[in-house]
Coordinates of C-alpha atoms in Angstrom, one line a residue:
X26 CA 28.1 -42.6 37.7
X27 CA 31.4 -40.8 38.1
X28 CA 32.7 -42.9 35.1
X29 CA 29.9 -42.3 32.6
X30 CA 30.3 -38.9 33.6
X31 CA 33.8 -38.7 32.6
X32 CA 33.2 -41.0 29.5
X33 CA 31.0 -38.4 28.2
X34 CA 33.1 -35.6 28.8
X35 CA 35.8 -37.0 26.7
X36 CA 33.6 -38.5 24.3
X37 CA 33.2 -37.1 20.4
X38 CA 29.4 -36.3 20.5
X39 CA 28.2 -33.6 19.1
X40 CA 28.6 -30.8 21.9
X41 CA 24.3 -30.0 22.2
X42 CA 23.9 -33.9 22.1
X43 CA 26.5 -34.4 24.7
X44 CA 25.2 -31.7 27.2
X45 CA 22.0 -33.3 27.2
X46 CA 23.0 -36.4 28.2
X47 CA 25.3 -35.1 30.8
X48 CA 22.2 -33.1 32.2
X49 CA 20.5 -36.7 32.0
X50 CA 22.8 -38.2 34.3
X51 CA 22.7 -35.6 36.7
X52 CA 19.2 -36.4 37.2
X53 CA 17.8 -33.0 35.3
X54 CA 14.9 -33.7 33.5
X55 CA 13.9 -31.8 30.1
X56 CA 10.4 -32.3 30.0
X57 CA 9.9 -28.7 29.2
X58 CA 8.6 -25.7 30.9
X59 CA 6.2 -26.4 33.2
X60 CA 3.8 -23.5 32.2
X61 CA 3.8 -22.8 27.9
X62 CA 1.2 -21.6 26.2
X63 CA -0.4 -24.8 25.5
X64 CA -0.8 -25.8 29.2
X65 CA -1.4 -22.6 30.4
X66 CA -5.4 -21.1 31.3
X67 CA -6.9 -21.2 27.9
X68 CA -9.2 -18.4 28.9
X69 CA -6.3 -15.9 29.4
X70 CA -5.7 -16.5 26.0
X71 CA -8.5 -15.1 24.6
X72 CA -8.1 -12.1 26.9
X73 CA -7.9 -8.5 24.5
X74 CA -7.6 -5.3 25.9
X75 CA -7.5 -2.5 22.8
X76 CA -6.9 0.1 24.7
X77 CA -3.4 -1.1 25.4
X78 CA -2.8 -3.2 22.7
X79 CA -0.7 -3.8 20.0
X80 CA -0.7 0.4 18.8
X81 CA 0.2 1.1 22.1
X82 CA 3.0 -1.3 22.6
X83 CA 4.4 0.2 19.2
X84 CA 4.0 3.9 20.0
X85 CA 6.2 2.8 23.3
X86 CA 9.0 1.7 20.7
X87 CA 8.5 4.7 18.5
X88 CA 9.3 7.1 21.6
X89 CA 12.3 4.8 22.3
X90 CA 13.4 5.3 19.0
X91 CA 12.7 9.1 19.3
X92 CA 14.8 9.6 22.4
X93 CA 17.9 7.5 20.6
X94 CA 18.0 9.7 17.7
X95 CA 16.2 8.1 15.3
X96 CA 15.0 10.5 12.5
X97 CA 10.6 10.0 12.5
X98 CA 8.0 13.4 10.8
X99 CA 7.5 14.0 13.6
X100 CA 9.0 15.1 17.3
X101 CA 6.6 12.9 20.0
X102 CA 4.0 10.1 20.2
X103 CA 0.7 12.0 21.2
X104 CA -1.4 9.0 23.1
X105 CA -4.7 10.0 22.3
X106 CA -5.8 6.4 23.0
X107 CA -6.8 5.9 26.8
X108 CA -8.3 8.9 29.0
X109 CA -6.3 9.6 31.3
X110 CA -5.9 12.9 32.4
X111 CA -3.1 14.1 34.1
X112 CA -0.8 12.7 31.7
X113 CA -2.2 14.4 28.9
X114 CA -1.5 18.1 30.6
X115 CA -4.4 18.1 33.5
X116 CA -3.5 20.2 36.1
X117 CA -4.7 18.0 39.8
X118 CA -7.6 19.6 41.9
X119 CA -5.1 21.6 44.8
X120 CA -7.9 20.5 47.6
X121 CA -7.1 16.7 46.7
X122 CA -3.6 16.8 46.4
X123 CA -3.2 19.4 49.7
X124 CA -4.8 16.7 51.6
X125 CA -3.3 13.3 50.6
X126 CA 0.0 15.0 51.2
X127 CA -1.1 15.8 54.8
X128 CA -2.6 12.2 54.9
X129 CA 1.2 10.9 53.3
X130 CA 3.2 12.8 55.6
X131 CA 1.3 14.2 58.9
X132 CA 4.2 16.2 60.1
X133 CA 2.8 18.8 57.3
X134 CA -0.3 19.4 59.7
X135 CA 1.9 21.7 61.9
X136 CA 2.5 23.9 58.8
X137 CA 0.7 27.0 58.0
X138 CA 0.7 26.4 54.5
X139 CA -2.1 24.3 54.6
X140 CA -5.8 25.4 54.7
X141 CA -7.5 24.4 58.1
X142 CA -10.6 22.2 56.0
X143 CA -7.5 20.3 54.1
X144 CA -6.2 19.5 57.6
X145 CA -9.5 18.5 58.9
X146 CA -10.1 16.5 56.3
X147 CA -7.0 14.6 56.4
X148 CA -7.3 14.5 60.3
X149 CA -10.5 12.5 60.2
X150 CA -9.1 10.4 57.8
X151 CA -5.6 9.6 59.9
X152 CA -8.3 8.8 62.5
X153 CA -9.6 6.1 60.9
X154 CA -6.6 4.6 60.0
X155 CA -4.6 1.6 61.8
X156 CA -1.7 3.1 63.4
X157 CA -3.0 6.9 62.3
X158 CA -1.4 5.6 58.7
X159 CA -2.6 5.4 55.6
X160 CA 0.5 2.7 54.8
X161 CA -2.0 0.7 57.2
X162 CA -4.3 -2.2 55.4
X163 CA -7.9 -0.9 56.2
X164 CA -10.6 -3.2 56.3
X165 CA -11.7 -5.5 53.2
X166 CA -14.7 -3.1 52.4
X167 CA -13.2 0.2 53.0
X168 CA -12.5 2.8 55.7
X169 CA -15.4 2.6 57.5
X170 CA -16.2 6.4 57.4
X171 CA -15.4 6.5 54.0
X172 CA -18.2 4.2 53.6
X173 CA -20.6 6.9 55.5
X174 CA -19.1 9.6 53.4
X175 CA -19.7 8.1 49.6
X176 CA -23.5 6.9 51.4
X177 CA -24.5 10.5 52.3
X178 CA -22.7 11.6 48.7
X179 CA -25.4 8.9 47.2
X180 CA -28.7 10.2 48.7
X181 CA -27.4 13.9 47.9
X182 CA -27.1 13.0 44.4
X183 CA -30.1 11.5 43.7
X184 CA -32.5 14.1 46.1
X185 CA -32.2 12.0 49.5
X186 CA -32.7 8.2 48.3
X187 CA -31.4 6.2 51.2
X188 CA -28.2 4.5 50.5
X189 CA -26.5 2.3 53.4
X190 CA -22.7 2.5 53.8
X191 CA -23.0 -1.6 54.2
X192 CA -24.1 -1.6 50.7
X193 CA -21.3 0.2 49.6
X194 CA -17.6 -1.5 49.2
X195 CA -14.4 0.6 47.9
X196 CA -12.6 -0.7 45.2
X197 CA -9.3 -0.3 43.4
X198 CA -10.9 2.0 41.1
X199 CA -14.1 1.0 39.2
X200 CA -12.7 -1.8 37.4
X201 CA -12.1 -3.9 40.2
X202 CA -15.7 -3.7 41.4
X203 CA -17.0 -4.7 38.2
X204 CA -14.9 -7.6 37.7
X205 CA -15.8 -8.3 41.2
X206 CA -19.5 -8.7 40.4
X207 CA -18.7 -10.4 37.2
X208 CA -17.0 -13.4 39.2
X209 CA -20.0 -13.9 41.4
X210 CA -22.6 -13.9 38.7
X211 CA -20.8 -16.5 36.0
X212 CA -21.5 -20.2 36.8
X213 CA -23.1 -22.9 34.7
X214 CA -22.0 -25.1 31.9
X215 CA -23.1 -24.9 28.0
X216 CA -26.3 -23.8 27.6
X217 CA -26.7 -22.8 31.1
X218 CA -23.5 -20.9 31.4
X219 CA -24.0 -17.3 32.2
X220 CA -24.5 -14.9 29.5
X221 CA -23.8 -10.9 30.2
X222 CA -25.7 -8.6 27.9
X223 CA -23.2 -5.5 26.6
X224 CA -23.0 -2.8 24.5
X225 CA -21.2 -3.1 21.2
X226 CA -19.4 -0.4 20.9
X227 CA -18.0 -1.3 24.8
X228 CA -15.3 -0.9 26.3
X229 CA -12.7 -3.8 26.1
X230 CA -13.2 -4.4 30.1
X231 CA -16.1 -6.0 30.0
X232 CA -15.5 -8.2 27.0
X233 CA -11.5 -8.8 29.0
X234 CA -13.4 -10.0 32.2
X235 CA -15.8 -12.1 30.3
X236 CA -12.9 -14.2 28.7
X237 CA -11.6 -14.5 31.4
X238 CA -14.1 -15.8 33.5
X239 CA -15.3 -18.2 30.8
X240 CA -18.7 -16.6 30.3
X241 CA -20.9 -15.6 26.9
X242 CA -21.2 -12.2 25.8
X243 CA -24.4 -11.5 24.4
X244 CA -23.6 -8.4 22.3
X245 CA -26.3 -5.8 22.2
X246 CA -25.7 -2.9 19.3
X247 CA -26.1 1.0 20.4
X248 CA -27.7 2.9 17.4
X249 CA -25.0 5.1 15.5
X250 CA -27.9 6.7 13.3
X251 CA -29.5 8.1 16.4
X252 CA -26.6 9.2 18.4
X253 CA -25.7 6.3 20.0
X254 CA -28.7 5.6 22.2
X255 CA -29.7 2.5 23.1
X256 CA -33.0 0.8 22.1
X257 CA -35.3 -1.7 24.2
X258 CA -36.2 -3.8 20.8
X259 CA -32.4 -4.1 20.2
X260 CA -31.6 -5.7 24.0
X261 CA -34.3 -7.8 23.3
X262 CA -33.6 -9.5 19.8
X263 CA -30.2 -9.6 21.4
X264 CA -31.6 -11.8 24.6
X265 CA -33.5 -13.7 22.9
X266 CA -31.0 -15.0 20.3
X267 CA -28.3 -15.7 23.2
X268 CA -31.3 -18.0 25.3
X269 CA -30.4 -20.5 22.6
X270 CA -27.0 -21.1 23.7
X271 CA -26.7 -19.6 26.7
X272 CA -28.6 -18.5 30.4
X273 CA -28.5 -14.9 29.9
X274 CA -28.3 -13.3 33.6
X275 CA -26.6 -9.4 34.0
X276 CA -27.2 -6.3 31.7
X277 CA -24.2 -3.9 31.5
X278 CA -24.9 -0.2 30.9
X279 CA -22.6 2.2 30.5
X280 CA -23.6 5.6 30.7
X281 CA -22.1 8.3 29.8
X282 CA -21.1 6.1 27.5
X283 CA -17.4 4.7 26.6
X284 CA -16.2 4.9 23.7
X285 CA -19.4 6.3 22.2
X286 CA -19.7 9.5 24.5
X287 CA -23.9 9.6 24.3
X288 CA -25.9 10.2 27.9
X289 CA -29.5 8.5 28.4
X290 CA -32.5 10.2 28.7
X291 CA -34.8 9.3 31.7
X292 CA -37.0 7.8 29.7
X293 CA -34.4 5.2 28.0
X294 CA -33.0 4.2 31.8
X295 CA -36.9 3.8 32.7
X296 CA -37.1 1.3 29.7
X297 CA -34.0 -0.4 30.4
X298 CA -35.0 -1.1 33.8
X299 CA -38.4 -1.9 33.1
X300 CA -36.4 -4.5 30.7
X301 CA -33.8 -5.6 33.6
X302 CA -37.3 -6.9 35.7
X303 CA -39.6 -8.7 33.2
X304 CA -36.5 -10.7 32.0
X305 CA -35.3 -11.3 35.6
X306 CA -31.7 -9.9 35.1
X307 CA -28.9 -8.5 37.5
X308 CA -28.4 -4.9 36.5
X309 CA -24.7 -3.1 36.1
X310 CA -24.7 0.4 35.8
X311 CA -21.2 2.0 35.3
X312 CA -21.3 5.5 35.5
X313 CA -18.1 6.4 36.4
X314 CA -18.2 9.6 34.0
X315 CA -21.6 11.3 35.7
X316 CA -20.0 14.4 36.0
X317 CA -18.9 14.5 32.4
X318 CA -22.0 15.9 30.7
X319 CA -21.5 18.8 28.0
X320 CA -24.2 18.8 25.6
X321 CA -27.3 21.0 25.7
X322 CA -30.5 19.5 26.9
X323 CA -28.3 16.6 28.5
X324 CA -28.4 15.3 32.1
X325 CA -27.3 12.4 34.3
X326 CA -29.8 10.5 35.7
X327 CA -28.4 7.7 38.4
X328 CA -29.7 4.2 37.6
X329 CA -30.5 3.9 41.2
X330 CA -32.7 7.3 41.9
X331 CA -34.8 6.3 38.5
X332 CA -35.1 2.9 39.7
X333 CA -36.6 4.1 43.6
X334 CA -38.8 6.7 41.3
X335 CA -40.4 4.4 39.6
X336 CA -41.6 3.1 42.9
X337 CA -41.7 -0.3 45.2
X338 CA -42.5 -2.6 42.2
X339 CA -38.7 -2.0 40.7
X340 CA -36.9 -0.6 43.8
X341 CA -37.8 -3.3 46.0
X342 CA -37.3 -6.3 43.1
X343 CA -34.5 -5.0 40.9
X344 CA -31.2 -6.4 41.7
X345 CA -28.5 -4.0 40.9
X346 CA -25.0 -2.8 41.5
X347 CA -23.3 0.7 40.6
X348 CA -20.1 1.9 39.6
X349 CA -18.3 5.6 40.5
X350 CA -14.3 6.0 40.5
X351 CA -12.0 8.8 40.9
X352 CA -10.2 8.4 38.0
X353 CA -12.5 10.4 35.1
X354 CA -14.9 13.6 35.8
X355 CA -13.8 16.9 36.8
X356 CA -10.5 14.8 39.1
X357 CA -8.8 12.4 36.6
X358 CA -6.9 10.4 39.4
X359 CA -6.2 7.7 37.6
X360 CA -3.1 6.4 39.5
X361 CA -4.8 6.1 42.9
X362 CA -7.4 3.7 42.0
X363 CA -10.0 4.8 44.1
X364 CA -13.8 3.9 44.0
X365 CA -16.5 2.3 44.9
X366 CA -19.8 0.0 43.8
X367 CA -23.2 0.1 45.3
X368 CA -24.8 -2.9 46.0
X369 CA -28.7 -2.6 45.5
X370 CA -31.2 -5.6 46.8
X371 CA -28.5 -8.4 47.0
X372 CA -29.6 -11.6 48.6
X373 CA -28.0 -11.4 52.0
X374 CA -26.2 -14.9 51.8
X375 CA -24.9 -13.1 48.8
X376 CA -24.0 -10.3 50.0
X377 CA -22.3 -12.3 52.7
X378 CA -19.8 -13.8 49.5
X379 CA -19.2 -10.7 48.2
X380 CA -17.4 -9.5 52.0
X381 CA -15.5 -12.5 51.7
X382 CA -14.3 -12.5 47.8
X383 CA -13.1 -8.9 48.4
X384 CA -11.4 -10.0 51.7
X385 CA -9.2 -11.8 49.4
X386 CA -7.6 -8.7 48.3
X387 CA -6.8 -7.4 51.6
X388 CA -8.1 -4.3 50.9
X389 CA -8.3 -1.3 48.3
X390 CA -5.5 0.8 48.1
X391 CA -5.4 3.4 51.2
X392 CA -4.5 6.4 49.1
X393 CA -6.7 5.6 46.5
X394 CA -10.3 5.1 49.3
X395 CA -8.5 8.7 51.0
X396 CA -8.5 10.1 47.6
X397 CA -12.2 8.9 47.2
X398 CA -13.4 10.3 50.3
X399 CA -12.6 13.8 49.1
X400 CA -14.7 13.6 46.1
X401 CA -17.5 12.6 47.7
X402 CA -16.6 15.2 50.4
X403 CA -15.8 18.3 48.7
X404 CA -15.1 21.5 50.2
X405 CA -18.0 23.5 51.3
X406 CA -19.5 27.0 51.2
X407 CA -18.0 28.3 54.3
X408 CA -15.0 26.5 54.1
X409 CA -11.8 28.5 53.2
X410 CA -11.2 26.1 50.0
X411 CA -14.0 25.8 48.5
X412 CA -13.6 29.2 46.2
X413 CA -10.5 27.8 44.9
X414 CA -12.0 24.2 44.4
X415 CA -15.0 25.5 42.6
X416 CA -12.7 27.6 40.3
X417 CA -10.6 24.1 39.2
X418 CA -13.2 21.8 39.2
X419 CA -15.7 24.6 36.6
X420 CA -12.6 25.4 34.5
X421 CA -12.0 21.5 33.6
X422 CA -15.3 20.3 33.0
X423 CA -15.9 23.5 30.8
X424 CA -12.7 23.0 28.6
X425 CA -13.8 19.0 28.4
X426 CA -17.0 20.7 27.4
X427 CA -15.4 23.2 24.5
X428 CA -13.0 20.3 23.7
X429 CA -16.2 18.1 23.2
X430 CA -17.4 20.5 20.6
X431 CA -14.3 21.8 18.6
X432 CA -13.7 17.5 18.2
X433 CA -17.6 17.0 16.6
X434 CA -17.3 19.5 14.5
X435 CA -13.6 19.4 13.1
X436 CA -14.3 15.7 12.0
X437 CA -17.6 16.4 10.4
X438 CA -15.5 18.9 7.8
X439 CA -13.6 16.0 7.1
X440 CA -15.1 14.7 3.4
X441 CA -15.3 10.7 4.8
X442 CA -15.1 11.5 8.5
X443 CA -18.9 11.4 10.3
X444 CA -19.0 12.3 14.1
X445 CA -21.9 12.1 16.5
X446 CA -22.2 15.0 19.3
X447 CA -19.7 14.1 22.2
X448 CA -22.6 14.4 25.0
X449 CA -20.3 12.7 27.5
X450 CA -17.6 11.4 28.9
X451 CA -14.0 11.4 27.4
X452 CA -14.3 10.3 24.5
X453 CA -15.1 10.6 20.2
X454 CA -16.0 7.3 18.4
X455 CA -16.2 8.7 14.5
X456 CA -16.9 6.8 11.6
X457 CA -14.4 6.5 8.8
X458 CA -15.3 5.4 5.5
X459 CA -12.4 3.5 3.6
X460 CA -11.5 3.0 0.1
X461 CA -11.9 -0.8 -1.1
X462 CA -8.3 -1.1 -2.0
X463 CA -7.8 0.1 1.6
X464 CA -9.3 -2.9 2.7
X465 CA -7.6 -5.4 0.1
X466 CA -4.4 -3.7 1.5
X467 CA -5.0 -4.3 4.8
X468 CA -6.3 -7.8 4.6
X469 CA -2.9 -8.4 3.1
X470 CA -1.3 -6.9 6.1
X471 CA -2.8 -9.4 8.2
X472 CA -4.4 -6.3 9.7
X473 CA -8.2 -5.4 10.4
X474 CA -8.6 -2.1 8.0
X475 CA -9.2 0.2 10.8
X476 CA -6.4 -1.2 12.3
X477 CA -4.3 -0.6 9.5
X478 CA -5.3 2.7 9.4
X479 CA -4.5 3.7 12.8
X480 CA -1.2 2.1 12.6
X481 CA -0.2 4.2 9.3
X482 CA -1.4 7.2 11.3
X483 CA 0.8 6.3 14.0
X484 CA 3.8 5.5 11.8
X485 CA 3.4 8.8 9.9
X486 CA 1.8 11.3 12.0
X487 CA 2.8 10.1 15.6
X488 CA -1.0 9.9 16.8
X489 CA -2.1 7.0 19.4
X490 CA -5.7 6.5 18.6
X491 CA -7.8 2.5 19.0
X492 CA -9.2 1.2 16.2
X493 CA -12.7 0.4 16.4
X494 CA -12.3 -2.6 16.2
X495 CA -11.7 -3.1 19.3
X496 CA -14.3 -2.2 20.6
X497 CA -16.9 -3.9 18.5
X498 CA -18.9 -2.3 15.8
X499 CA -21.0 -3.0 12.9
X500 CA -19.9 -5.2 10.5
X501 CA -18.8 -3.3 7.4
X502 CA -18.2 -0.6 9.8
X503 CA -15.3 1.0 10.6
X504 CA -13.8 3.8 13.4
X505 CA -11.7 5.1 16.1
X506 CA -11.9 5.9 19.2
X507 CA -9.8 9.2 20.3
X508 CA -9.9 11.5 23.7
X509 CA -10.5 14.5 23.7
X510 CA -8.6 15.5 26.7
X511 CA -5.1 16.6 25.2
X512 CA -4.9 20.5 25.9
X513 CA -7.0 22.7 23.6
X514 CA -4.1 24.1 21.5
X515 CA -2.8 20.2 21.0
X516 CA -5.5 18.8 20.8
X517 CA -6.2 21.6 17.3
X518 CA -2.8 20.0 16.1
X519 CA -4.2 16.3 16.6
X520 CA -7.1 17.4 14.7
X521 CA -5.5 18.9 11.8
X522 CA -2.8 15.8 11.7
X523 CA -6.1 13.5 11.4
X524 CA -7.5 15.3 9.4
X525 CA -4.4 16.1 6.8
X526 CA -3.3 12.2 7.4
X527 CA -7.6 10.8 6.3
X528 CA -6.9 12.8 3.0
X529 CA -4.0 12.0 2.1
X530 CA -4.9 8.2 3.0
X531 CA -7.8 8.4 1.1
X532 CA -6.6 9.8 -1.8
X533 CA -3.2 7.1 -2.0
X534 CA -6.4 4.2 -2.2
X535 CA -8.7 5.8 -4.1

């Protein structure tokens, strides 16, 4: 061995050719990599996520190339894509914040600084914890009085409908829980493989998760012309055209809606449920933006408190689990990923499976269920923070509101630019209308056209928006989805930038 090794060495081979073989006699093999794309999980693969996709990625490089000099029109990258709060200019709720730093470093209980209902709060919560810590892993379903406190939250809400803390398991913010529920509902193999009825618009979580898992997605269409709102006959041609290829099982409801921004009436949930029970199918209601509701003549209605109104014949039959997280509303944690899911009339063996699949996990983040319980346990009346935390909490959800309404109706002054009423949520989902040779020109891009669009708006105006696309529309259809929670006087610039950028555009293809 030590021979051919030193024949080699000294040998005229080409230098790659001779470093293989050298390798070869050591006894290191060059089969490849282990994991490449082709042997890696196929259903990864067919994982997209818009709101963090290939814009975003490029708006990162564009700041990079901001900070090292480089000359752009414009001075920042404004990331209207993704709602999340606080890093858009949100200022965070002082009640929340006073007590997770008494919960992250107790010594601060001693100081004077602090309002006595913060320290209770964050006492009680200490309490609970392993060790008086929230470093501490807590149990796989959540700090137990947690648990009570988002329970009593629930029958408060929806005008003293029981709600069990057993049926109710924290989560690393919503998204968690719903993937969560996902993985125990898919099973089956070709035409009995689980189908999952959503909303097209969606968001790209649900369409992410379903790739993932290997399920169908049966794609039911919300109804632009009408404001977005959903329609019985439209779930319906949509379920029946998936039963030929697949076993549908779960309907997913979003609502306030994301990235469509529309709230359902009573009436509409009552249909949808009605619909859930004659076609024997689980029901997801994500509703993590119920207290984002700005238009006139608008209210949330819990999935849950409809479905006990309408009486024993849905509430007792009507299997169902529901979303909340702490990252949207009035609070915009995003960070902490804290939330929770409500389990309603789960098969107890079930149930049983679902305690051990989030066991897995450990447990949600501590921060993130402390951060939870405080939203669900607000300051009250004759508490000494509650003036203060009433103050916040009005003055965001009423500039969310104004925002909501300057964004409708700049767009709709915009010749080729139609935009429903932002009801809800975070969110505007406006229709462009593109020139043909926009199209042509995009299609030689490579590029979807409303992707191209957004990408030249990037490029030249230093806007992050998502392209329709995706988040599924229409065919022939194409639009945006922007949020509306930049501050007021930004968010007029990001406006007029969109609008001065749609012109211009327009007017280069026309």
């Amino acid at each position: 061995m030590l021979l051919l090794y030193c024949m080699l060495t000294k040998s005229k081979l080409p230098t790659k050719e001779k470093h293989l073989m050298i390798k070869a006699v050591n006894g290191v093999s060059h089969r490849g990599k282990v994991l490449t794309l082709d042997s890696m999980n196929p259903n990864v693969k067919r994982v997209e996520y818009a709101v963090r996709g290939p814009i975003v990625q490029r708006a990162v490089q564009i700041e990079k190339e901001l900070k090292e000099g480089v000359k752009k029109p414009f001075t920042e990258v404004i990331k209207a894509n993704i709602g999340d709060a606080h890093a858009m200019g949100q200022k965070p709720i002082t009640f929340l914040r006073q007590v997770l730093a008494l919960c992250s470093y107790p010594e601060l209980l001693e100081d004077n600084m602090f309002p006595e209902d913060a320290k209770k709060r964050a006492r009680r919560i200490l309490e609970s914890c392993g060790g008086h810590s929230i470093g501490a892993y807590s149990a796989s379903q959540g700090i137990e009085c947690i648990r009570q406190d988002v329970a009593r939250y629930i029958e408060r809400r929806d005008g003293g409908i029981p709600s069990s803390p057993d049926n109710i398991y924290l989560s690393t913010g919503a998204s968690d829980a719903i993937v969560t529920m996902l993985k125990l509902l898919v099973c089956g193999e070709g035409r009995s493989r689980t189908g999952v009825m959503i909303s097209i618009p969606q968001y790209p979580l649900y369409s992410a998760a379903l790739a993932d898992l290997g399920a169908v997605q049966i794609s039911y269409y919300l109804d632009e012309d009408k404001c977005w709102s959903l329609d019985v006959a439209e779930l319906r041609r949509a379920l029946n055209a998936a039963r030929q290829h697949c076993n549908p099982r779960v309907l997913c409801i979003i609502n306030p809606g994301n990235p469509t921004g529309q709230v359902q009436s009573r009436q509409c949930i009552e249909d949808v449920i009605r619909f859930a029970k004659e076609e024997h199918l689980f029901l997801m209601a994500d509703e993590v933006y119920q207290d984002n509701v700005y238009a006139e003549g608008c209210k949330f209605h819990s999935f849950k408190k409809v479905l006990f109104e309408m009486g024993p014949e849905y509430s007792s039959t009507v299997e169902m689990a529901s979303f909340h997280s702490t990252s949207k509303c009035y609070m915009g944690e995003c960070g902490f990923r804290g939330g929770y899911m409500e389990v309603i009339n789960m098969d107890p063996e079930v149930k049983a499976q679902l305690t051990k699949l989030v066991s897995v996990r450990l447990c949600p983040p501590v921060p993130g269920q402390a951060l939870l319980d405080l939203v669900v346990n607000p300051p009250q009346p004759d508490e000494p923070s509650y003036t203060t935390f009433m103050k916040e909490r009005t003055a965001v959800l009423a500039a969310l509101a104004e925002k909501a309404r300057l964004t409708e109706e700049t767009f709709n002054t915009v010749p080729g630019i139609t935009c429903n009423p932002v009801q809800g949520a975070m969110y505007t989902f406006p229709r462009i209308t593109l020139p043909q040779k926009a199209i042509d020109k995009a299609k030689e891009e490579g590029q979807v056209p409303d992707m191209y669009y957004c990408m030249r708006l990037l490029e030249e105006e230093g806007i992050c928006l998502v392209p329709g696309s995706g988040f599924g529309q229409r065919e022939g259809t194409f639009h945006f989805r922007m949020t509306i929670l930049p501050p007021t006087e930004k968010l007029k610039v990001v406006l007029q930038k969109i609008r001065e950028f749609h012109l211009r555009f327009t007017q280069e293809f026309s």
